[in-house]
GROMACS .gro file of N, CA and C in nm:
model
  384
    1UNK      N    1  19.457   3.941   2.577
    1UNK     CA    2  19.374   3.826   2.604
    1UNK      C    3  19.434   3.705   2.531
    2UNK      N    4  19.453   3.585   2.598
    2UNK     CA    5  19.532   3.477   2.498
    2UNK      C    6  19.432   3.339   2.568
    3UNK      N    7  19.367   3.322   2.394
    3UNK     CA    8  19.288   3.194   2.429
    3UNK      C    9  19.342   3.057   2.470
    4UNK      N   10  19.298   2.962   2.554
    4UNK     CA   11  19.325   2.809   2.570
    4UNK      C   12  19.219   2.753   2.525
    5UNK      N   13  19.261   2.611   2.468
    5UNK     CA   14  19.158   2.543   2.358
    5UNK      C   15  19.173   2.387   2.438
    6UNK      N   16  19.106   2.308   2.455
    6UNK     CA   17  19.078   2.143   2.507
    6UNK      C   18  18.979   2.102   2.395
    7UNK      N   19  19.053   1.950   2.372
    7UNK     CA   20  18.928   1.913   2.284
    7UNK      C   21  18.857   1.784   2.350
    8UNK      N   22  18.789   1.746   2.330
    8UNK     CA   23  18.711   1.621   2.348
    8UNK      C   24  18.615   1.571   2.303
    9UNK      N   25  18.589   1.420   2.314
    9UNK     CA   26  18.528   1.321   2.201
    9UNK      C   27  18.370   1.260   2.327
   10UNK      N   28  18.254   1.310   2.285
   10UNK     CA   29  18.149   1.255   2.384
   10UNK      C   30  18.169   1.139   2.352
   11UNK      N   31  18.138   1.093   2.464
   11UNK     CA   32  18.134   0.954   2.514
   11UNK      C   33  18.003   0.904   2.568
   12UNK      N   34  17.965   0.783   2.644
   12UNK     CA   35  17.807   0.704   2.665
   12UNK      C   36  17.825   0.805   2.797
   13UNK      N   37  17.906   0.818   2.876
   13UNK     CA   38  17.877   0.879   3.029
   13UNK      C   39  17.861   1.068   2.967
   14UNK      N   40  17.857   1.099   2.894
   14UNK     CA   41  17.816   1.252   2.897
   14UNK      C   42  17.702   1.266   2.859
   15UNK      N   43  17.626   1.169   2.826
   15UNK     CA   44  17.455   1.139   2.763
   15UNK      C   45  17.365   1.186   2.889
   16UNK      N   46  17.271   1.196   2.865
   16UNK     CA   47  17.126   1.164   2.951
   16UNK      C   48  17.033   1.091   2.870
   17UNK      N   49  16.915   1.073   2.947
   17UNK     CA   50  16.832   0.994   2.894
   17UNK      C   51  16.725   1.041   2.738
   18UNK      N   52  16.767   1.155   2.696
   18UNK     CA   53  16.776   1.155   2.595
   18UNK      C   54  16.862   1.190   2.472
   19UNK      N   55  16.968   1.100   2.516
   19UNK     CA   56  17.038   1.058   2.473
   19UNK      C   57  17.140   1.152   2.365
   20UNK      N   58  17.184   1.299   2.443
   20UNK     CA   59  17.275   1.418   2.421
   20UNK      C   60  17.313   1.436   2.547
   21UNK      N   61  17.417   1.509   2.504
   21UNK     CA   62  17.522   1.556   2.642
   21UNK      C   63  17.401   1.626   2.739
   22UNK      N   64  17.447   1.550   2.819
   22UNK     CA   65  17.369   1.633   2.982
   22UNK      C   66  17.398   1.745   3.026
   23UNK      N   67  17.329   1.845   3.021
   23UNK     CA   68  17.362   1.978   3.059
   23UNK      C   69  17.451   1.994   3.184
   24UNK      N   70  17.465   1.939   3.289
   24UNK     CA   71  17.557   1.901   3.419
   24UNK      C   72  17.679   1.895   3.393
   25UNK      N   73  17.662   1.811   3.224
   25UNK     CA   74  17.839   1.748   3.157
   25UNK      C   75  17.893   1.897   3.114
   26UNK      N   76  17.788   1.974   3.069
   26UNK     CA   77  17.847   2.112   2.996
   26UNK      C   78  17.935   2.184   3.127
   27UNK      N   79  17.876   2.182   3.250
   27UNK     CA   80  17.924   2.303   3.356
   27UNK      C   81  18.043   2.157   3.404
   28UNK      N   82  18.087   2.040   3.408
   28UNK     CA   83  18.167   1.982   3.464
   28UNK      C   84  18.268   2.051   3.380
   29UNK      N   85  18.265   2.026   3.244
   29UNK     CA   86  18.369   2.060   3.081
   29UNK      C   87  18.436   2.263   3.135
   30UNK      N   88  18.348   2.354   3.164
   30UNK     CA   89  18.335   2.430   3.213
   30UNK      C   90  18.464   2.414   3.302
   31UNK      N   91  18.411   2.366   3.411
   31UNK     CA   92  18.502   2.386   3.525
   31UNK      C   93  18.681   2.312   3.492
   32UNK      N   94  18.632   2.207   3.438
   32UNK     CA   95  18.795   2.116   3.344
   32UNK      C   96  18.836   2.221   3.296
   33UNK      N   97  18.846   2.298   3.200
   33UNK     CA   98  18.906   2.370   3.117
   33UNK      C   99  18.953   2.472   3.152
   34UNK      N  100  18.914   2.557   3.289
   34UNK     CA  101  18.937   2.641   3.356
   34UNK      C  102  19.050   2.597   3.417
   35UNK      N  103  19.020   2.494   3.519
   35UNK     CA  104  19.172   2.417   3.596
   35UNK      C  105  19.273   2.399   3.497
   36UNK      N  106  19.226   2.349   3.368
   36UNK     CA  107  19.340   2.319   3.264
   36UNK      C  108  19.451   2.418   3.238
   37UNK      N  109  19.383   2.535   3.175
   37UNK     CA  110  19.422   2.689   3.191
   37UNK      C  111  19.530   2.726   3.307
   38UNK      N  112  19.467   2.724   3.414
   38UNK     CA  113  19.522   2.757   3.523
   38UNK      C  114  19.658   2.673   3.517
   39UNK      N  115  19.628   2.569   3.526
   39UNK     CA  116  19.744   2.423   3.522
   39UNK      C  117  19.862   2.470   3.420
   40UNK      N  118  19.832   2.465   3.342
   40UNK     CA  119  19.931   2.490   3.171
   40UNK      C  120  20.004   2.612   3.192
   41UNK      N  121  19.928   2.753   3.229
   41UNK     CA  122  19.998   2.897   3.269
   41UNK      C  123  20.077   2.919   3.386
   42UNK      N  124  20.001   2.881   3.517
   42UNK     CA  125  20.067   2.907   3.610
   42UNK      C  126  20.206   2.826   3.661
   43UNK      N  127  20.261   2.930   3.727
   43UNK     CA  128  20.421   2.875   3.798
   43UNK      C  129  20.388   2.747   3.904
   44UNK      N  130  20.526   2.696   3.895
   44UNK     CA  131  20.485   2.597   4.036
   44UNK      C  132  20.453   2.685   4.156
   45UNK      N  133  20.518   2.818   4.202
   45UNK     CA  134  20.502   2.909   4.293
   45UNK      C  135  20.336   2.930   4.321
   46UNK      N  136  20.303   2.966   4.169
   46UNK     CA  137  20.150   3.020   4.200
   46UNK      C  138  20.053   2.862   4.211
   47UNK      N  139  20.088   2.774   4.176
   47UNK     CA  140  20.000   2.659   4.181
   47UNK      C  141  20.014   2.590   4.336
   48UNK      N  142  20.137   2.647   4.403
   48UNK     CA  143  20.201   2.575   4.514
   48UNK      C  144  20.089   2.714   4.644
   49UNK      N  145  20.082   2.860   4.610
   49UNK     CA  146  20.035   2.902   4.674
   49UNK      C  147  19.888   2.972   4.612
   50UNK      N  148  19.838   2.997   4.564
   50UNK     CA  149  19.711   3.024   4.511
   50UNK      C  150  19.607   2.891   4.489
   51UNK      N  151  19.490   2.928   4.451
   51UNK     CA  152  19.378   2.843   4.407
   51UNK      C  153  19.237   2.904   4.420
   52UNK      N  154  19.197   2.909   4.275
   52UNK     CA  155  19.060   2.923   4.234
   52UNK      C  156  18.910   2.861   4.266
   53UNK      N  157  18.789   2.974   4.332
   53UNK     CA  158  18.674   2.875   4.395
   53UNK      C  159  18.593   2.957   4.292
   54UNK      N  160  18.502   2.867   4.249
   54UNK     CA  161  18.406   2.970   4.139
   54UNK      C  162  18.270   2.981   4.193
   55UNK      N  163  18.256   3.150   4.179
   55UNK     CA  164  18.140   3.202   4.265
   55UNK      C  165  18.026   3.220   4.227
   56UNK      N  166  18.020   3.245   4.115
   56UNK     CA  167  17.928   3.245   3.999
   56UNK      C  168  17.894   3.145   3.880
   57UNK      N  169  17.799   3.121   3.805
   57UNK     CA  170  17.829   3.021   3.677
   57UNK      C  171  17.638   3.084   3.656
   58UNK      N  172  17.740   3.165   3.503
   58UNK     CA  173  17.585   3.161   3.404
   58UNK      C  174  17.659   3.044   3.310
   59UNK      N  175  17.535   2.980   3.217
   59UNK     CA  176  17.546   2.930   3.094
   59UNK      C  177  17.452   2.939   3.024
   60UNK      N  178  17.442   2.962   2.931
   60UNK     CA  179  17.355   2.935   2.766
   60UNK      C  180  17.344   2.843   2.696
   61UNK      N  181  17.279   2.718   2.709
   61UNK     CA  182  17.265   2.590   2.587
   61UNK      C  183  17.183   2.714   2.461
   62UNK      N  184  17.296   2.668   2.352
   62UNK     CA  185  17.264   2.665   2.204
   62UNK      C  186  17.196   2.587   2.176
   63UNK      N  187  17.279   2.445   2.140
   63UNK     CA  188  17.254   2.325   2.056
   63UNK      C  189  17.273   2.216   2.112
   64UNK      N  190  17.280   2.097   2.104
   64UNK     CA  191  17.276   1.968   2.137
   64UNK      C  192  17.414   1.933   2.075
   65UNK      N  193  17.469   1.841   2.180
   65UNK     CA  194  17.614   1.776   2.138
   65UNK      C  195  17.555   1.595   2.177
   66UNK      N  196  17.618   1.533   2.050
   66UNK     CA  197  17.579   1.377   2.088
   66UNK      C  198  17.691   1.274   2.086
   67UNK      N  199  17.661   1.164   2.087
   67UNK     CA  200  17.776   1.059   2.128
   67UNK      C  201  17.850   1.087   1.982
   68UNK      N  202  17.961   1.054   2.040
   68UNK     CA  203  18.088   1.061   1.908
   68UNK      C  204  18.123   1.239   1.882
   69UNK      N  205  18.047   1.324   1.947
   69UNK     CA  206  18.112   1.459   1.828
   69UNK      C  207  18.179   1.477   1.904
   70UNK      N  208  18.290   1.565   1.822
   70UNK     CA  209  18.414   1.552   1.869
   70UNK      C  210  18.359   1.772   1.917
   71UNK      N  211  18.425   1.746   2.029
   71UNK     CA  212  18.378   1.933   2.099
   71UNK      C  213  18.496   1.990   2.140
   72UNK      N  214  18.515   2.115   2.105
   72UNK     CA  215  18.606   2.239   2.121
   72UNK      C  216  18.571   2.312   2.253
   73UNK      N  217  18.640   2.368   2.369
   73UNK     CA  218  18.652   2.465   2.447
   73UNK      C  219  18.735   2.530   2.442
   74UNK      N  220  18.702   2.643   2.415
   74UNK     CA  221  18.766   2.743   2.448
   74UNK      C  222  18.759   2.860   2.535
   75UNK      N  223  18.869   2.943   2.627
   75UNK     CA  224  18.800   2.998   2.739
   75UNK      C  225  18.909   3.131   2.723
   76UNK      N  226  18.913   3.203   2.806
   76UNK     CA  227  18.951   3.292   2.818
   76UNK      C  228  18.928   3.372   2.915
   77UNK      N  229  18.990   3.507   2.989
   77UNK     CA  230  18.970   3.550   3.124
   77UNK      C  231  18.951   3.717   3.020
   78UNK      N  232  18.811   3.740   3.061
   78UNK     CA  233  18.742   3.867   2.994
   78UNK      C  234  18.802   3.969   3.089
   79UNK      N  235  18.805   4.008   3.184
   79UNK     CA  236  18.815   4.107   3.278
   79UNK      C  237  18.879   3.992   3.439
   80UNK      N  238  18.919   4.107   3.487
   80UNK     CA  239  18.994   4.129   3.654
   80UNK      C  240  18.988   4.200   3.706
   81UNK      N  241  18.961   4.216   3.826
   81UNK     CA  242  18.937   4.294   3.921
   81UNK      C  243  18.945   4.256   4.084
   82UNK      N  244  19.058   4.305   4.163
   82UNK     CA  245  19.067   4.246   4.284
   82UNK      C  246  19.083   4.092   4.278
   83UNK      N  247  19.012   4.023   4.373
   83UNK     CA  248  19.021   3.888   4.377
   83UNK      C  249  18.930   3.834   4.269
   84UNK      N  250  18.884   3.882   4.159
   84UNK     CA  251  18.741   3.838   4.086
   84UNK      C  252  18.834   3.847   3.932
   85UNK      N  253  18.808   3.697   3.831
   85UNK     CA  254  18.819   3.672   3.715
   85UNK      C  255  18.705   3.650   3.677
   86UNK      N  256  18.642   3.717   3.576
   86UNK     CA  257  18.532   3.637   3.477
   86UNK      C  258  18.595   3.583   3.381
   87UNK      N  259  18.602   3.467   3.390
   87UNK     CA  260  18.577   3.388   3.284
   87UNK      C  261  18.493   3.331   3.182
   88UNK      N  262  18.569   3.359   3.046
   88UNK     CA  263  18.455   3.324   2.896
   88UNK      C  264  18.460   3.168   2.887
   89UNK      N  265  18.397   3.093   2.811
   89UNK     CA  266  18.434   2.948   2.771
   89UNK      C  267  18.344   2.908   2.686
   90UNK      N  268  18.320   2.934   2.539
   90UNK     CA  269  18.269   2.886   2.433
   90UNK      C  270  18.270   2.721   2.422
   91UNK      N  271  18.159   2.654   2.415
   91UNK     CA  272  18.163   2.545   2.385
   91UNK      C  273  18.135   2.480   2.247
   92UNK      N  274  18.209   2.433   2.110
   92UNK     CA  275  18.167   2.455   1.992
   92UNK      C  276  18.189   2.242   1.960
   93UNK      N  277  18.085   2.260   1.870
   93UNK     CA  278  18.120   2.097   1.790
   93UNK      C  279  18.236   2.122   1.645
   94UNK      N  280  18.321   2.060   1.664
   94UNK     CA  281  18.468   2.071   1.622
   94UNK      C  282  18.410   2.051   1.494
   95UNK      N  283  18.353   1.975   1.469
   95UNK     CA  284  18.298   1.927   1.302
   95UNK      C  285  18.272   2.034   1.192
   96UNK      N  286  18.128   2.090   1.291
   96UNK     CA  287  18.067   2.212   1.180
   96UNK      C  288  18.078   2.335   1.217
   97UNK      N  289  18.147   2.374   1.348
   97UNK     CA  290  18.189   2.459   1.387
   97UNK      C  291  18.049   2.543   1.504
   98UNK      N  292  17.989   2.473   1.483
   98UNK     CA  293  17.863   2.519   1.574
   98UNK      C  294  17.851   2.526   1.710
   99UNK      N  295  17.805   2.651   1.759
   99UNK     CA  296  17.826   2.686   1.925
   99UNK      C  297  17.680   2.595   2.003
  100UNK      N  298  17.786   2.508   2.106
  100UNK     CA  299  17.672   2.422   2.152
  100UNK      C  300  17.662   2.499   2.276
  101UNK      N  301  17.695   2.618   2.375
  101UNK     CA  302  17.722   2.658   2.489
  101UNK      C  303  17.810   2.755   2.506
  102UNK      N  304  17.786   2.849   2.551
  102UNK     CA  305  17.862   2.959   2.572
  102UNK      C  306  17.878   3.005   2.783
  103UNK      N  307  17.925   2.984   2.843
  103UNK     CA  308  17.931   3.049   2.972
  103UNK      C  309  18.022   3.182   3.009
  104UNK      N  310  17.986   3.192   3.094
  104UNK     CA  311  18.054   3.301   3.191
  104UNK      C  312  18.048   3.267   3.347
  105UNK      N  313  18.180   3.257   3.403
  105UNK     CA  314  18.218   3.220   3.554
  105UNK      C  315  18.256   3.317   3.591
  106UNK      N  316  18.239   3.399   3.700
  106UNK     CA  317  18.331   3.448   3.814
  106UNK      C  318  18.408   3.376   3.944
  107UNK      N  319  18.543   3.386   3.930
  107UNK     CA  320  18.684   3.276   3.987
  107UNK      C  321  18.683   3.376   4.100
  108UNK      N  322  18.717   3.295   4.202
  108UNK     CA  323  18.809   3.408   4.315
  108UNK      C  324  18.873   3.324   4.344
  109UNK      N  325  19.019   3.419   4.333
  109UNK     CA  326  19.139   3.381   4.384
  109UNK      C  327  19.200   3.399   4.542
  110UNK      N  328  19.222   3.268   4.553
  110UNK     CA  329  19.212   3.239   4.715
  110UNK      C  330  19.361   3.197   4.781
  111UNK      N  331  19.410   3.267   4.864
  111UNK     CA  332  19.527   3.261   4.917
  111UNK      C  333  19.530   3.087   4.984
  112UNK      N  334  19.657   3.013   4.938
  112UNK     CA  335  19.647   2.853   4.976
  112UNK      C  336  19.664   2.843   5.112
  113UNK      N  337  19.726   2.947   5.213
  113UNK     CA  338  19.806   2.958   5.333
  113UNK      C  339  19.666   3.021   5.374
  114UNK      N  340  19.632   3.101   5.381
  114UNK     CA  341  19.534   3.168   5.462
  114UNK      C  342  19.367   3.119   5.440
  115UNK      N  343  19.366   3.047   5.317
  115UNK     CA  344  19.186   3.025   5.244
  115UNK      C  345  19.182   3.152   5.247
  116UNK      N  346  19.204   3.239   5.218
  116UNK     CA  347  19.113   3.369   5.194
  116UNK      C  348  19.162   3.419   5.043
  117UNK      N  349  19.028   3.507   5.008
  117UNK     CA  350  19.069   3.576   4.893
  117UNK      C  351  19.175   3.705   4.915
  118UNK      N  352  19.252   3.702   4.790
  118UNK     CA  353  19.354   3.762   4.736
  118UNK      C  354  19.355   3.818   4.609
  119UNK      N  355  19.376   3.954   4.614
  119UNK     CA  356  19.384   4.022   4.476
  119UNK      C  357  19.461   3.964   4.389
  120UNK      N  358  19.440   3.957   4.249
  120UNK     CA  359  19.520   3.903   4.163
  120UNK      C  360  19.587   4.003   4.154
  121UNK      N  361  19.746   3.914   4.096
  121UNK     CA  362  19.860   4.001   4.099
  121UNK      C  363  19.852   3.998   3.996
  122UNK      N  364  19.964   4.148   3.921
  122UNK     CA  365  20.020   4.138   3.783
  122UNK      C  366  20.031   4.061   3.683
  123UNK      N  367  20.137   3.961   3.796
  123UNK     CA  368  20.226   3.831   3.770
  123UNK      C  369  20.093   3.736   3.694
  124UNK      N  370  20.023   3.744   3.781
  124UNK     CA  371  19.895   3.649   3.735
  124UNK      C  372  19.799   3.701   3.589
  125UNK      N  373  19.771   3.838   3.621
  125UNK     CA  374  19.690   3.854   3.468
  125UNK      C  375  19.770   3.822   3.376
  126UNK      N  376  19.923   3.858   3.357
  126UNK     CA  377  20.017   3.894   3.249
  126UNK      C  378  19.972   3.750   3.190
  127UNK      N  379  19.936   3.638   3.257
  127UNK     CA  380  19.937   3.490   3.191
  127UNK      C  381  19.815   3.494   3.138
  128UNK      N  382  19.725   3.580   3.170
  128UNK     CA  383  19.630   3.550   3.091
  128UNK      C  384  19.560   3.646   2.989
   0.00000   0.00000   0.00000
């Protein structure tokens, strides 16, 4: 298992009206960090013919994240199976180390030529 980490600094657009990150902002951060992953590991081959649709999305709000804290993701691919990745993605405030969000996604991997799902290959877990 080999973790990927993104950091980022909230800003006025990740607020809601009371005035902490919007739970919506948590599953957008979610889905960023996943593509990121994907982006950073995969070959031009597999980026030129594969691509990920996510079928599932649990999440868990912990805690509240507010303007200025600076936030940690980290994610990771728990299990594979056929065309199906679950994906982990801890959401933590970089400061005090505190878990603001924790999810779990299920990815299917989708052939770019055909749209259809495709078993993940070897080639593909070995990156993750």
């Amino acid at each position: 298992m080999q973790f990927f980490e993104s950091h980022i600094i909230v800003n006025p657009d990740d607020l809601d009206e009371l005035n902490h990150v919007n739970n919506v902002r948590y599953v957008q951060w979610v889905q960023e960090v996943a593509k990121e992953h994907w982006l950073h590991r995969a070959s031009t081959d597999m980026l030129k013919n594969y691509y990920w649709v996510m079928i599932n999305h649990c999440i868990e709000y912990k805690n509240s994240a507010f303007l200025n804290d600076a936030i940690q993701l980290k994610t990771y691919i728990k299990s594979s199976k056929g065309p199906i990745s679950n994906r982990i993605v801890e959401i933590t405030n970089s400061q005090n180390g505190q878990l603001l969000a924790k999810s779990e996604t299920k990815w299917c991997l989708i052939n770019a030529q055909t749209n259809k799902p495709v078993r993940i290959t070897s080639e593909i877990t070995d990156l993750f």
